[in-house]
mmCIF file of C-alpha atoms and ligand atoms in Angstrom:
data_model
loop_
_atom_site.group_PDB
_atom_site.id
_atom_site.type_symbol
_atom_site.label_atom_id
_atom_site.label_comp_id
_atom_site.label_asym_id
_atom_site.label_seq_id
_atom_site.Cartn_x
_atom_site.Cartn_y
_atom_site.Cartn_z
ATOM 1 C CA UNK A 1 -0.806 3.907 11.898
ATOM 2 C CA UNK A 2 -0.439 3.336 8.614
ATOM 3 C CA UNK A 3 -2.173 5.443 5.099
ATOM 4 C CA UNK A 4 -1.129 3.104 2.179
ATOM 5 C CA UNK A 5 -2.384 5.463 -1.119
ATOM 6 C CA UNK A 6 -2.638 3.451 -3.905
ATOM 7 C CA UNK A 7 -2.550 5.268 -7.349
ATOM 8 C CA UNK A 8 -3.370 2.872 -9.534
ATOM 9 C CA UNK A 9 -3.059 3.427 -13.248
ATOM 10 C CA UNK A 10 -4.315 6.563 -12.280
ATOM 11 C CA UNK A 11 -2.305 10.333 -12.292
ATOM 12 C CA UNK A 12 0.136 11.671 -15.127
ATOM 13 C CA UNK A 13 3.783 12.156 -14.175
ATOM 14 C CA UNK A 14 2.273 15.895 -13.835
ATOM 15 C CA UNK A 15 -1.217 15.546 -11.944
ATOM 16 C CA UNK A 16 1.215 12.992 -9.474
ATOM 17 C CA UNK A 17 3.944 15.793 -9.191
ATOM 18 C CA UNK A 18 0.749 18.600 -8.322
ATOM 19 C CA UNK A 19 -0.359 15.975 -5.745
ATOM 20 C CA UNK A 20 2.374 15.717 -3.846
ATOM 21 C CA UNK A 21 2.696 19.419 -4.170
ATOM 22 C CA UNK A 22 -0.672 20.046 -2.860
ATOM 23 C CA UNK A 23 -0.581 17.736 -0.127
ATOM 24 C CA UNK A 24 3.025 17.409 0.874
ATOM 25 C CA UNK A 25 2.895 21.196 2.702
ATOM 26 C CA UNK A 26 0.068 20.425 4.851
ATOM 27 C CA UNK A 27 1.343 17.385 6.307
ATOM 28 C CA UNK A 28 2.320 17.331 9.819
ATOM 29 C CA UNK A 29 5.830 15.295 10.922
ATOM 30 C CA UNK A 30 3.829 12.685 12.730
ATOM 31 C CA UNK A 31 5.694 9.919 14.349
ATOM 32 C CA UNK A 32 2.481 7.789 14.614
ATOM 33 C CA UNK A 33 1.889 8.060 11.234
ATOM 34 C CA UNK A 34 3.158 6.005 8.232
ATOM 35 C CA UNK A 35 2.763 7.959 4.970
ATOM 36 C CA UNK A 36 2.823 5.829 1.713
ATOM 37 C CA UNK A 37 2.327 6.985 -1.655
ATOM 38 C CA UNK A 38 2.319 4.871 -4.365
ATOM 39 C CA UNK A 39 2.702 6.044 -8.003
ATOM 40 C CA UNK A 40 2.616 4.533 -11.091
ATOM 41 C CA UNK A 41 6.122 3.781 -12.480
ATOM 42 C CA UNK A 42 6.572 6.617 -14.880
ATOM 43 C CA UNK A 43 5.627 8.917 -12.338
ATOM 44 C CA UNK A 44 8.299 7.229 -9.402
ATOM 45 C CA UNK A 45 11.177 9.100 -10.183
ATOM 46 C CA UNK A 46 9.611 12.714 -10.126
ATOM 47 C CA UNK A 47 7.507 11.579 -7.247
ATOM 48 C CA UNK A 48 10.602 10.702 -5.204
ATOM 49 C CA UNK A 49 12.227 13.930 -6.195
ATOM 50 C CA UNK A 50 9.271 16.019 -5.621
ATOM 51 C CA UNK A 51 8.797 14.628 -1.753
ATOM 52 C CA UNK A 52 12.828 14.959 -1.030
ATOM 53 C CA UNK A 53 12.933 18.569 -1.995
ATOM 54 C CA UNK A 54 9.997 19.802 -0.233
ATOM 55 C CA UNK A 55 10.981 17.329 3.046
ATOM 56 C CA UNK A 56 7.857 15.667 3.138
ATOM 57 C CA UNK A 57 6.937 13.476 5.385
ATOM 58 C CA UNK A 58 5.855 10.795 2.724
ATOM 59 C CA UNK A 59 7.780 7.477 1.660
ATOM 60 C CA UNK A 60 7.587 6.322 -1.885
ATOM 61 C CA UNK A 61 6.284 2.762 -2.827
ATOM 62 C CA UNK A 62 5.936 0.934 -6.233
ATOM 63 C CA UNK A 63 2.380 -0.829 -6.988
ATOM 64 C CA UNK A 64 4.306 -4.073 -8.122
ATOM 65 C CA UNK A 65 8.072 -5.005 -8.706
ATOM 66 C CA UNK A 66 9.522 -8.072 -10.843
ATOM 67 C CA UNK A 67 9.831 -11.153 -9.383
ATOM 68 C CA UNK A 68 13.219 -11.345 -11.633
ATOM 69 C CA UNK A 69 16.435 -10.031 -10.794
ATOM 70 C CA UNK A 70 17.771 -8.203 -13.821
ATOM 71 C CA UNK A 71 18.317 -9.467 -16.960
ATOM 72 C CA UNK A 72 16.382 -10.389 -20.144
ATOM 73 C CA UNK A 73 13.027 -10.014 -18.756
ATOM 74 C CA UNK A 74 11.296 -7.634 -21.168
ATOM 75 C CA UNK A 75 8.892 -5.124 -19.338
ATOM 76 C CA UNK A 76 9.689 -5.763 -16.073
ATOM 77 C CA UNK A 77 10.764 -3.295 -13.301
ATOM 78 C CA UNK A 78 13.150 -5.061 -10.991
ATOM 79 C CA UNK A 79 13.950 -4.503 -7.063
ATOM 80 C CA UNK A 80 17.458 -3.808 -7.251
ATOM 81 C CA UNK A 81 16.386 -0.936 -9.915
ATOM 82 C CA UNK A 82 13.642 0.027 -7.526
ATOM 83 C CA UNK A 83 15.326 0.117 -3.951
ATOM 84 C CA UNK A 84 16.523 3.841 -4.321
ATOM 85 C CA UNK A 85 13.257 5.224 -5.537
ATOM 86 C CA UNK A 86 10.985 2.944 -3.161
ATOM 87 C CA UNK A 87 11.088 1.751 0.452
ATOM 88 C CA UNK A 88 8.213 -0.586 -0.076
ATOM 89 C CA UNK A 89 5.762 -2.362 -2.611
ATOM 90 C CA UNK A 90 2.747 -3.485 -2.805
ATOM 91 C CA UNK A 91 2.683 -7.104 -3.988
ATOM 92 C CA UNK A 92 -0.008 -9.523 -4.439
ATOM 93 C CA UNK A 93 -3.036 -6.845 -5.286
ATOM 94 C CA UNK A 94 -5.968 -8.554 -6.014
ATOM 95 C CA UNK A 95 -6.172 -6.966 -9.735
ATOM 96 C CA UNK A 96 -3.371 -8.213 -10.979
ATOM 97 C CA UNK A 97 -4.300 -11.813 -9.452
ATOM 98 C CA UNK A 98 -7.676 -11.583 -11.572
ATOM 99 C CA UNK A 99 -6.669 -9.948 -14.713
ATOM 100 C CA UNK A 100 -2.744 -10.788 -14.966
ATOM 101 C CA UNK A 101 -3.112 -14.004 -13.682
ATOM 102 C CA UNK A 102 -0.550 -13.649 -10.733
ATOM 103 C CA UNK A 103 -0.607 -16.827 -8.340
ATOM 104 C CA UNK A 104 0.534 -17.365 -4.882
ATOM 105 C CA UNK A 105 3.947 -18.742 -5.932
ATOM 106 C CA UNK A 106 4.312 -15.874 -8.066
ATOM 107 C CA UNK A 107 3.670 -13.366 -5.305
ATOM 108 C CA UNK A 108 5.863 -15.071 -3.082
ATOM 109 C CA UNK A 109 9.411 -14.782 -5.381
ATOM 110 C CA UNK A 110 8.221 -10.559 -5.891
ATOM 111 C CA UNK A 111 8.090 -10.589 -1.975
ATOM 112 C CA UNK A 112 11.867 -12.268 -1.891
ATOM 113 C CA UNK A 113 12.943 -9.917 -4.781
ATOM 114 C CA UNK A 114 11.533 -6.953 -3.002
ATOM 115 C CA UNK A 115 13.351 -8.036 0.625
ATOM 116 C CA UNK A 116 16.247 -9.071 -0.743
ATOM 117 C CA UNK A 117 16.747 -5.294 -1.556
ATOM 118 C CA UNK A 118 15.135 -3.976 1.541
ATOM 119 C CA UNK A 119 12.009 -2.768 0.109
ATOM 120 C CA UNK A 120 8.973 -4.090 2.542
ATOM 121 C CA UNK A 121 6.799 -5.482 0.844
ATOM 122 C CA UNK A 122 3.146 -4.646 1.133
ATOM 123 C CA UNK A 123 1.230 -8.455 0.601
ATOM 124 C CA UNK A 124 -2.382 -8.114 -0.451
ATOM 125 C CA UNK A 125 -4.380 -11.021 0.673
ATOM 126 C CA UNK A 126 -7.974 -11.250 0.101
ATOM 127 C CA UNK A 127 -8.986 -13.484 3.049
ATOM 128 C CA UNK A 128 -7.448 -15.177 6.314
ATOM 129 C CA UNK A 129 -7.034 -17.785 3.559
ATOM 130 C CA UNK A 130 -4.197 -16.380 1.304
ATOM 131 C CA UNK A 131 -0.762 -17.544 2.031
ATOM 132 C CA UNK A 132 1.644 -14.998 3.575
ATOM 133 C CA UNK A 133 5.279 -15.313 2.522
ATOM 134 C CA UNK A 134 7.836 -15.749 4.902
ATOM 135 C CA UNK A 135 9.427 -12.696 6.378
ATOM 136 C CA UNK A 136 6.664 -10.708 5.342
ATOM 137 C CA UNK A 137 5.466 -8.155 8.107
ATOM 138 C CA UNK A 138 2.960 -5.238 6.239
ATOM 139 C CA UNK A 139 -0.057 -7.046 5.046
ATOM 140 C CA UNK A 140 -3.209 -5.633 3.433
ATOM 141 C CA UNK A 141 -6.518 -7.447 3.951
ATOM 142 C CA UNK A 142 -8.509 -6.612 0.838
ATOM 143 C CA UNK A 143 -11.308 -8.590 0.093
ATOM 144 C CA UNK A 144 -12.478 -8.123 -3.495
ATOM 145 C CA UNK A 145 -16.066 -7.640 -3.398
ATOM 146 C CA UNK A 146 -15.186 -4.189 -1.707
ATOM 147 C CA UNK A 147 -12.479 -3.015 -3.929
ATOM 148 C CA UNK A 148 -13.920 0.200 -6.202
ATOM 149 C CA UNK A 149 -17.231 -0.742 -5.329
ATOM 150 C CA UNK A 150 -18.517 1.818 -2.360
ATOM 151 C CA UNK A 151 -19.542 -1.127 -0.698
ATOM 152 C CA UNK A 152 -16.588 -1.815 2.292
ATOM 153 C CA UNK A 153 -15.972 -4.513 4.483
ATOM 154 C CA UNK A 154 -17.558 -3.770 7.616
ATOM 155 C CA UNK A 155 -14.900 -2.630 10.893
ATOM 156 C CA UNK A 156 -15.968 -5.554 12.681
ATOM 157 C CA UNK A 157 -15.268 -8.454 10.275
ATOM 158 C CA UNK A 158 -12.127 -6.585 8.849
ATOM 159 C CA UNK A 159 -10.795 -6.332 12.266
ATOM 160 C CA UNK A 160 -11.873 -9.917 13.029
ATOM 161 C CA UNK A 161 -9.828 -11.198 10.172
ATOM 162 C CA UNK A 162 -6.710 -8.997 11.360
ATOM 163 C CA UNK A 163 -6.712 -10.836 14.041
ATOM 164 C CA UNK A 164 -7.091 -14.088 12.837
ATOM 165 C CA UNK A 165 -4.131 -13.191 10.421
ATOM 166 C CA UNK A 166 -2.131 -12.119 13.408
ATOM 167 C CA UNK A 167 -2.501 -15.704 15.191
ATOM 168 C CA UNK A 168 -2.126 -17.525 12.388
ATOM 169 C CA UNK A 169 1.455 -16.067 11.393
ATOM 170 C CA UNK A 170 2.618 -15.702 14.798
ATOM 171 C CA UNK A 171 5.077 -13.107 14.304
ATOM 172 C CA UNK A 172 5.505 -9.728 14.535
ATOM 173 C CA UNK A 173 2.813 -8.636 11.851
ATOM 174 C CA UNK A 174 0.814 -5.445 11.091
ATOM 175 C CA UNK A 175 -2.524 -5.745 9.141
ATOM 176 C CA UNK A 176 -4.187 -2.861 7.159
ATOM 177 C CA UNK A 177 -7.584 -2.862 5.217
ATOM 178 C CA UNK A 178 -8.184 -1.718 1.970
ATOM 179 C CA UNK A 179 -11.696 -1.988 -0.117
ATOM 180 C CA UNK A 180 -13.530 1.234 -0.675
ATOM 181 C CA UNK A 181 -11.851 3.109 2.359
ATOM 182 C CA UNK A 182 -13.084 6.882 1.987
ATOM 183 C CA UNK A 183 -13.384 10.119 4.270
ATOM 184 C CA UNK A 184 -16.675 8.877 5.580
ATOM 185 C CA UNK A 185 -15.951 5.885 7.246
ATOM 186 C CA UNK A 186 -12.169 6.015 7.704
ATOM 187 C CA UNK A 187 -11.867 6.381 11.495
ATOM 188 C CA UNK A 188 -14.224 3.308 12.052
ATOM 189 C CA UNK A 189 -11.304 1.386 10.328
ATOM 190 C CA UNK A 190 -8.474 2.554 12.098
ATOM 191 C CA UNK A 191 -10.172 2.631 15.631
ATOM 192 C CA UNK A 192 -10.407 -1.189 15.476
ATOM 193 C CA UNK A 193 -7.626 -2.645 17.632
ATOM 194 C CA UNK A 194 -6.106 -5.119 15.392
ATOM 195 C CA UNK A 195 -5.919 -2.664 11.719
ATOM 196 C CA UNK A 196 -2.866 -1.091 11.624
ATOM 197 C CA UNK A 197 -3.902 0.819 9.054
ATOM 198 C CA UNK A 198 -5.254 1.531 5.443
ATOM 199 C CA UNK A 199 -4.404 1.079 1.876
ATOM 200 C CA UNK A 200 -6.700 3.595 -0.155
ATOM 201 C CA UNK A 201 -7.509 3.121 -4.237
ATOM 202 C CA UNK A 202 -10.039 5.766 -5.495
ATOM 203 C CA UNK A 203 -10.370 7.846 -2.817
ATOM 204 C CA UNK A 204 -7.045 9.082 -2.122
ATOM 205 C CA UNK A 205 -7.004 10.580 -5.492
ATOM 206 C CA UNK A 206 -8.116 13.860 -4.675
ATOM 207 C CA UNK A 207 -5.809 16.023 -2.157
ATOM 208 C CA UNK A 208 -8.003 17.444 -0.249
ATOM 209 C CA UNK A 209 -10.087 14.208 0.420
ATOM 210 C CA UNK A 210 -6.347 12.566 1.383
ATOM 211 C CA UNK A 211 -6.144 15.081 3.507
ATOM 212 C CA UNK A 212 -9.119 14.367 5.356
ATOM 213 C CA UNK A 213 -8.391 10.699 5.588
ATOM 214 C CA UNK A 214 -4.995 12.147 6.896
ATOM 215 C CA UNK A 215 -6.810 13.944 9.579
ATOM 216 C CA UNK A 216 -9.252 11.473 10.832
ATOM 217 C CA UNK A 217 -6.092 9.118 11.444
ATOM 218 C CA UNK A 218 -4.647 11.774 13.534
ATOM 219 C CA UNK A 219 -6.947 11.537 16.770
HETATM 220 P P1 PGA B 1 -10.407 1.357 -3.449
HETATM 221 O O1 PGA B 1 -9.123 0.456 -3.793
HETATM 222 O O2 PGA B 1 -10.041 2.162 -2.236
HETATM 223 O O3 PGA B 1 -10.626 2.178 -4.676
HETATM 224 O O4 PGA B 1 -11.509 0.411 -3.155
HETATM 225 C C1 PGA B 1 -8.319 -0.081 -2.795
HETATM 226 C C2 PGA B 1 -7.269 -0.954 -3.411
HETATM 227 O O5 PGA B 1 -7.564 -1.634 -4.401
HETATM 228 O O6 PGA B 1 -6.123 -0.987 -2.944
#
């Protein structure tokens, strides 16, 4: 099972050190359970540090990576710079498709970027509709109408498209949802048979209400 937490442009290199801090103690060495956290970039670095010293049992993961090796590409954070802070990324969020402008072929060159320096990329798609890149095995179904809205795909049609996703790619593939996941309807997520798992926004924020997502995954 997988807990995806999403940051955003959210949490000061400070408030994202406290986090882990505040969370990283009370979580349980769970083999069942995949623990992502995903920073903004400023914040990586001390993030990465922060979970190694206290030996949490939480990998890092960048929101987005460059789909450029290095070079003159002003502003952009590249894989190879990323694959000792990061074991995976999250590529292909629907945000940055609506207000950056990122297309399909665009998404697929971060997802070779980000394998070609074994960081797993995590693809966002918004339907059973959205090309998947080749190679690509963590997926996020995220369909945009429940993104920050409180209003979340329901368990039924998320796991539905899981599984279409899951047929249609024909390999070994694991599906999350993400839209508006929170401590009150977690479980009916992650009790589906074909989610794998969860990639959080707002609600994973807070510690304690992390915590309580962690928890409901646990049983
Ligand atoms: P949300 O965001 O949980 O705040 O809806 C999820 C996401 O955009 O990944």
């Amino acid at each position: 099972m997988w807990i995806v937490a999403n940051w955003k442009s959210n949490l000061n290199i400070k408030e994202s050190i406290d986090w882990i801090d505040a969370v990283g103690p009370k979580l349980l060495r769970d083999e069942n359970l995949k623990i992502v956290v995903c920073p903004s970039f400023e914040a990586l670095g001390e993030v990465k540090k922060a979970i190694e010293v206290g030996g949490y049992p939480i990998f890092a993961g960048s929101q987005d990576l460059s789909p450029f090796g290095e070079g003159a590409f002003t502003g952009e954070v590249n894989a190879e710079s990323l694959k000792d802070l990061v074991n995976f990324s999250i590529i292909g969020h629907s945000e940055r498709r609506d207000k950056l402008g990122e297309t399909d072929d665009l998404i697929e060159e971060k997802s070779k970027e980000a394998q070609k320096f074994s960081i797993e990329p995590i693809l966002c798609i918004q339907s059973a509709e959205t090309p998947i890149p080749k190679n690509v095995k963590l997926v996020a179904y995220e369909p945009v109408f429940a993104i920050g809205s409180g209003n979340p795909d329901t368990p039924e049609n998320a796991n539905r498209v899981a599984s279409t996703v899951k047929k249609i790619i024909n390999n070994k593939l694991e599906v999350l949802y993400g839209g508006s996941v929170a401590p009150s309807n977690i479980k009916d997520f992650v009790n589906e048979p074909e989610i794998d798992g969860v990639l959080i926004g707002k609600a994973c924020l807070v510690p304690d209400e992390f915590l309580k997502m962690v928890d409901a995954c646990k049983d």
